[in-house]
Coordinates of N, CA and C in Angstrom, one line a residue:
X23 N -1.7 46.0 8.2 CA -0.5 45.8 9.0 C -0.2 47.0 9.8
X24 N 0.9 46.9 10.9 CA 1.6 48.1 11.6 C 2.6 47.9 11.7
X25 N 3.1 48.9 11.9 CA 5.0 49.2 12.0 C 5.1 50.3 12.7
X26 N 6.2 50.5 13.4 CA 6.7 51.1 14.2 C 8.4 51.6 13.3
X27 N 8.5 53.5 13.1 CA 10.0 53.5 13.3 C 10.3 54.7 13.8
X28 N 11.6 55.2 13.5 CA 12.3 56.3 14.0 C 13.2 57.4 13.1
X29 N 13.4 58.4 13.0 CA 13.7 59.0 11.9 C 14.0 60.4 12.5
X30 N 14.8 61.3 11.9 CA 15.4 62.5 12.2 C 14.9 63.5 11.2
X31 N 14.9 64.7 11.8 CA 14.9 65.8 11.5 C 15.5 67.1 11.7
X32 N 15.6 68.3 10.8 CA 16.3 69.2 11.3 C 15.1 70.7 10.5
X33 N 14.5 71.9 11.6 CA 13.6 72.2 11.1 C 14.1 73.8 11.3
X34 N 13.6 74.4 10.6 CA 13.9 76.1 10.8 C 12.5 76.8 10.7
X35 N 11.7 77.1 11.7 CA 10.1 77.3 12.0 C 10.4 79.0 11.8
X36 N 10.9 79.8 11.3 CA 10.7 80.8 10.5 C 10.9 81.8 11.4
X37 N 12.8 81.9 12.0 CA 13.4 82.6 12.6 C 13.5 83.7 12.1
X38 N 13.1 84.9 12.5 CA 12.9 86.0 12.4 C 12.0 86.4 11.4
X39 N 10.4 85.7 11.6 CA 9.1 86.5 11.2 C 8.5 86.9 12.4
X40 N 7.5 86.9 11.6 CA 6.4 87.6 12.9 C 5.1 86.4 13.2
X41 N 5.9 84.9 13.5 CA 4.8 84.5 13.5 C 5.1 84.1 15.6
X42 N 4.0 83.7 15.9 CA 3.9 83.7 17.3 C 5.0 82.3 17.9
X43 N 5.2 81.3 16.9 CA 5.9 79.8 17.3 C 6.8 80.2 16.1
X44 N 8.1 80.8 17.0 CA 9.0 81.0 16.1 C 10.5 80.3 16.8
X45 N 10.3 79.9 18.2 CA 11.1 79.2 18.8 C 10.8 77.3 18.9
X46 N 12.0 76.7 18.6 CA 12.3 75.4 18.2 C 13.2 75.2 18.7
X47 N 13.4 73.4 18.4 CA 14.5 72.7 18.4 C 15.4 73.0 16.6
X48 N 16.8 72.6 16.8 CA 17.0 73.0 15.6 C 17.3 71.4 14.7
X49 N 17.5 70.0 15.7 CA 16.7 69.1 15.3 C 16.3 68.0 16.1
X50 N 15.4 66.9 15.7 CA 14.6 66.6 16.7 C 14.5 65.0 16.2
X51 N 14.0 64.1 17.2 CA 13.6 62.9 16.5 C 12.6 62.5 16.6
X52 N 11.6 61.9 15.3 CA 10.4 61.5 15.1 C 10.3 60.1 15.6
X53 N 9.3 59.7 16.1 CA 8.9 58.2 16.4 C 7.7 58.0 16.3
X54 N 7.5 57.3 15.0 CA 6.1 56.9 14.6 C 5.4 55.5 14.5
X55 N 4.2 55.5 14.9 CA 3.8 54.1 15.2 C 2.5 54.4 14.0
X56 N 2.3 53.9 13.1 CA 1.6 53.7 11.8 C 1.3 52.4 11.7
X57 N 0.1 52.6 11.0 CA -0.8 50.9 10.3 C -1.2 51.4 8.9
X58 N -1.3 50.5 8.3 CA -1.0 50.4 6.6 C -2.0 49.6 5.9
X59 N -2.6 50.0 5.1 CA -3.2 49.2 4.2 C -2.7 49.2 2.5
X60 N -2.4 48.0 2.2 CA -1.8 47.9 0.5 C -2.9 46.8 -0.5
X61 N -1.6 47.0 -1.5 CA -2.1 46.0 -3.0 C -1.0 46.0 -3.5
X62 N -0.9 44.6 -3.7 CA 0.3 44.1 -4.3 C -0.4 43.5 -5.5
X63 N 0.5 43.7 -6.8 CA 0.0 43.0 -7.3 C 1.6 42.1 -8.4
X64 N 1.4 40.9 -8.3 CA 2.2 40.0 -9.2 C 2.2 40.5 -10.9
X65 N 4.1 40.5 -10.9 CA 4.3 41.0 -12.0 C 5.3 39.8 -12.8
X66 N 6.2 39.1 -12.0 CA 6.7 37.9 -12.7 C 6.7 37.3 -11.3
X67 N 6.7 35.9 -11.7 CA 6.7 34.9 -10.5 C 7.3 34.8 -9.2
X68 N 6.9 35.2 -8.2 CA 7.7 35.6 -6.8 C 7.9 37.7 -6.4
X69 N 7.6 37.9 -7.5 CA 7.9 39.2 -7.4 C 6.5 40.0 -7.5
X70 N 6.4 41.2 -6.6 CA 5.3 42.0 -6.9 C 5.8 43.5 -6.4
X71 N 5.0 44.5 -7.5 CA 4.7 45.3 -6.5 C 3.4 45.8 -6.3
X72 N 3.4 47.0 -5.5 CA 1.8 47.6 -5.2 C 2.3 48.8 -4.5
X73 N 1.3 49.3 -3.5 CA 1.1 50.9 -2.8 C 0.5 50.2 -1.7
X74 N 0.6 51.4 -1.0 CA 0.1 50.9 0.6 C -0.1 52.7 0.9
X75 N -1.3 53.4 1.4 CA -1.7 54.1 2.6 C -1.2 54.2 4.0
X76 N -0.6 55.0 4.3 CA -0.7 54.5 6.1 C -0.3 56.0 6.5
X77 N -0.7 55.9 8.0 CA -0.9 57.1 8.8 C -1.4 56.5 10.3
X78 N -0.8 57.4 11.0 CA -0.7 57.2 12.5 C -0.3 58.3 13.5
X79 N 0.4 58.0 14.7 CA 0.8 58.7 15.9 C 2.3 59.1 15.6
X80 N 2.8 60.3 15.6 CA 4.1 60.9 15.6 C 4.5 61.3 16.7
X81 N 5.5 61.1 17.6 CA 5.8 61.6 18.6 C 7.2 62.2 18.3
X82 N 7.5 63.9 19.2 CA 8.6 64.3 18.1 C 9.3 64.6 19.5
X83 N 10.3 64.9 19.5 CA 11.3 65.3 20.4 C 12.4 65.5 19.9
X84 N 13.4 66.3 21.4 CA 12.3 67.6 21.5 C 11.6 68.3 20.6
X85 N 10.7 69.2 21.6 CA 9.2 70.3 20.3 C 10.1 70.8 19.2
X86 N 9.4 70.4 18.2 CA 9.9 71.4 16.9 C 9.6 72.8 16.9
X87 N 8.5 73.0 17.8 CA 8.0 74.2 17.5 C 7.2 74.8 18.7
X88 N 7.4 75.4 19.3 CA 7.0 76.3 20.9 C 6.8 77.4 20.5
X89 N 5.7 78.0 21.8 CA 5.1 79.1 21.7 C 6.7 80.3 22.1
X90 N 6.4 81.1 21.4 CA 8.0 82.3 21.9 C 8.2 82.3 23.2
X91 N 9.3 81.3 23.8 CA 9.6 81.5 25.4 C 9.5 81.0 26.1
X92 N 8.8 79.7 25.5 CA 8.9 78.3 25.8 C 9.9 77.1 25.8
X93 N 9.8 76.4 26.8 CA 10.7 75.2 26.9 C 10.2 74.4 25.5
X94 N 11.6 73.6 25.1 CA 11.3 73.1 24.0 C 11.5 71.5 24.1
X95 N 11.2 71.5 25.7 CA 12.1 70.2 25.9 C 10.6 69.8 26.3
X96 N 10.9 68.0 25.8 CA 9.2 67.3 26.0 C 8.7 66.5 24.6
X97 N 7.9 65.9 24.7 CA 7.4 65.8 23.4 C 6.0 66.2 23.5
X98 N 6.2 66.3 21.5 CA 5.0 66.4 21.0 C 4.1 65.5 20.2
X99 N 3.2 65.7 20.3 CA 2.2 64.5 19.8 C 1.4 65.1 18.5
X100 N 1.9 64.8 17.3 CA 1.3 64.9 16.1 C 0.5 63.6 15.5
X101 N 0.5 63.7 14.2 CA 0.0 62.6 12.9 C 0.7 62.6 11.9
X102 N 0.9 61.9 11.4 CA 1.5 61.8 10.0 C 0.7 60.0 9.2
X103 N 0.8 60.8 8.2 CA 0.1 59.8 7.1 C 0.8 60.2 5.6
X104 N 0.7 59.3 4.5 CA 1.4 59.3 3.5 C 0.8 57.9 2.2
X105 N 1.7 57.7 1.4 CA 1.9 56.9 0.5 C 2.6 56.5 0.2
X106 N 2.9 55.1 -0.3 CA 4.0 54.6 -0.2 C 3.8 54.1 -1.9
X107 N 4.8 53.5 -2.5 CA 5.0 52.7 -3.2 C 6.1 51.2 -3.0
X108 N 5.7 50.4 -2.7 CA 6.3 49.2 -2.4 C 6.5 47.7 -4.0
X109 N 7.6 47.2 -3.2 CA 7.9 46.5 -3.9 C 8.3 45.2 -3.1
X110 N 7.7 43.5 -3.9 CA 8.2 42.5 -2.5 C 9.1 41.3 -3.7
X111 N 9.9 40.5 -2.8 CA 10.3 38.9 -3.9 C 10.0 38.3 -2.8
X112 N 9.4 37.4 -3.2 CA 9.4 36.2 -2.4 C 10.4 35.0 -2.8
X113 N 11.2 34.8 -2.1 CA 12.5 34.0 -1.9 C 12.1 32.4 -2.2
X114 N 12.8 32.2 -2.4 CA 12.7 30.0 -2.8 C 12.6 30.0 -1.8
X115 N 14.0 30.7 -0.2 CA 13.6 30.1 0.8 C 12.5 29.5 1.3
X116 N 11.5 29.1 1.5 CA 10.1 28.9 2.7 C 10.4 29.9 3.6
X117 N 9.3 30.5 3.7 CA 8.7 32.1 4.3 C 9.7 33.3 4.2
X118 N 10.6 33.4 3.6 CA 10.9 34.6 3.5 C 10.9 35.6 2.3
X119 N 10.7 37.0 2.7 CA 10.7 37.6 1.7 C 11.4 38.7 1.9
X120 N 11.9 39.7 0.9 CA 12.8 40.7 0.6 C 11.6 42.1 0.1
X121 N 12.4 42.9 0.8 CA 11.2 44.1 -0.2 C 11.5 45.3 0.6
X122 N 10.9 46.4 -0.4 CA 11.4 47.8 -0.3 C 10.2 48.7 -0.2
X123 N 10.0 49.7 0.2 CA 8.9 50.6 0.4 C 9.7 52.3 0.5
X124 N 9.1 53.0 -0.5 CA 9.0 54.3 -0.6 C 8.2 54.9 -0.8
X125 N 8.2 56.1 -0.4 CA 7.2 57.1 -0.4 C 7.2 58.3 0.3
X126 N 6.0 59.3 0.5 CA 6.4 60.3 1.2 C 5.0 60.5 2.1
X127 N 6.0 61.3 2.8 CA 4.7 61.2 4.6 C 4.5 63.0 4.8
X128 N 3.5 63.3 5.7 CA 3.2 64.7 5.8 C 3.0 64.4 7.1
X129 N 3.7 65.0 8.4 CA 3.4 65.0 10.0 C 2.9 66.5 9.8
X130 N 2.0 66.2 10.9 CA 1.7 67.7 11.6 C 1.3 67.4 13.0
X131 N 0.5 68.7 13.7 CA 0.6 68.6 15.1 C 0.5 69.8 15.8
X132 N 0.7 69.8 17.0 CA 0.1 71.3 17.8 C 1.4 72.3 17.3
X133 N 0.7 73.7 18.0 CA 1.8 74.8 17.8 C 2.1 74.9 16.2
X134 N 1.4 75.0 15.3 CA 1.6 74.9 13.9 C 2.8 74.0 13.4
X135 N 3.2 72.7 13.8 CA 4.1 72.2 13.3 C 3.2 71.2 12.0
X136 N 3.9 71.1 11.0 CA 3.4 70.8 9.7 C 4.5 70.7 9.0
X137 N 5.6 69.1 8.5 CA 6.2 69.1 7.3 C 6.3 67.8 6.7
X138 N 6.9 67.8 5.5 CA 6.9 66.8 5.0 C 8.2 65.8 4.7
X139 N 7.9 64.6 5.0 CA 9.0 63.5 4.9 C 9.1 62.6 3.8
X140 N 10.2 61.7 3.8 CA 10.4 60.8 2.9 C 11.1 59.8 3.8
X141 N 9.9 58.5 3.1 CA 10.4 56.9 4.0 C 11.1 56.4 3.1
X142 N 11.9 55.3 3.2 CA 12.4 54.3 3.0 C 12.7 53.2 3.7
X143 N 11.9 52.2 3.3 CA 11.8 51.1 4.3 C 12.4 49.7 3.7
X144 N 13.4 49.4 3.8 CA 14.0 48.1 3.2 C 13.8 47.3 4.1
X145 N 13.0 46.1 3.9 CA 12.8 44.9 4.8 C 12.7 43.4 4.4
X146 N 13.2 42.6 5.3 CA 13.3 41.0 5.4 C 12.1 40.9 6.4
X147 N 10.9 40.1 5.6 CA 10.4 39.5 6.7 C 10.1 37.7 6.6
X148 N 10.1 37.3 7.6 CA 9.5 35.7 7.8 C 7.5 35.6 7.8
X149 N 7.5 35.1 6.8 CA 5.7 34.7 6.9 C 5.9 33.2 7.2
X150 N 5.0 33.5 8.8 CA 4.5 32.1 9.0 C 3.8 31.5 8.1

């Protein structure tokens, strides 16, 4: 499958060391377009859960993380991938179903940007 979402951050890239990308945004928003592969597996009737893999394109704005003296304005183009743990019911309705997805994601990307996230994805979907 794929999904698309959007998510915030707020980063402190290690103001006053000595590393060369020490200038940032102080927070920024992620937009990530990911594809997923899972296993569900049935536990009582209508209900399952399983795990799912996924990783994809991160786009962050503004840069989290610029060379010293740089504009921070623009985006950046990372990856992030993770693991989820999911959970689904399938509804009496016809085609609908309820379900939850957790887990944790690791983006990285140019200019040493590198951290780690936590999803939560609560969703209704309609199966044709």
């Amino acid at each position: 499958g794929a999904w698309a979402g959007i998510g915030y951050g707020t980063f402190s890239p290690g103001a006053g060391g000595t590393s060369p990308c020490v200038d940032g945004a102080d927070s920024f928003a992620v937009l990530s377009f990911n594809v997923f592969a899972g296993y569900l597996h049935p536990i009582m009737y209508g209900w399952f859960v399983g795990a799912k893999v996924e990783g994809g394109l991160a786009l962050m704005t503004p840069k989290p993380i610029v060379p010293q003296g740089q504009d921070t304005s623009g985006v950046a183009l990372g990856f992030d991938g993770g693991l989820m743990l999911t959970t689904e019911y399938h509804t009496h309705l016809d085609h609908f179903v309820l379900g939850l997805d957790v887990g944790g994601e690791f983006f990285s990307g140019g200019n040493g940007v590198g951290f780690p996230g936590i999803s939560i994805y609560p969703h209704l979907k309609y199966v044709f």
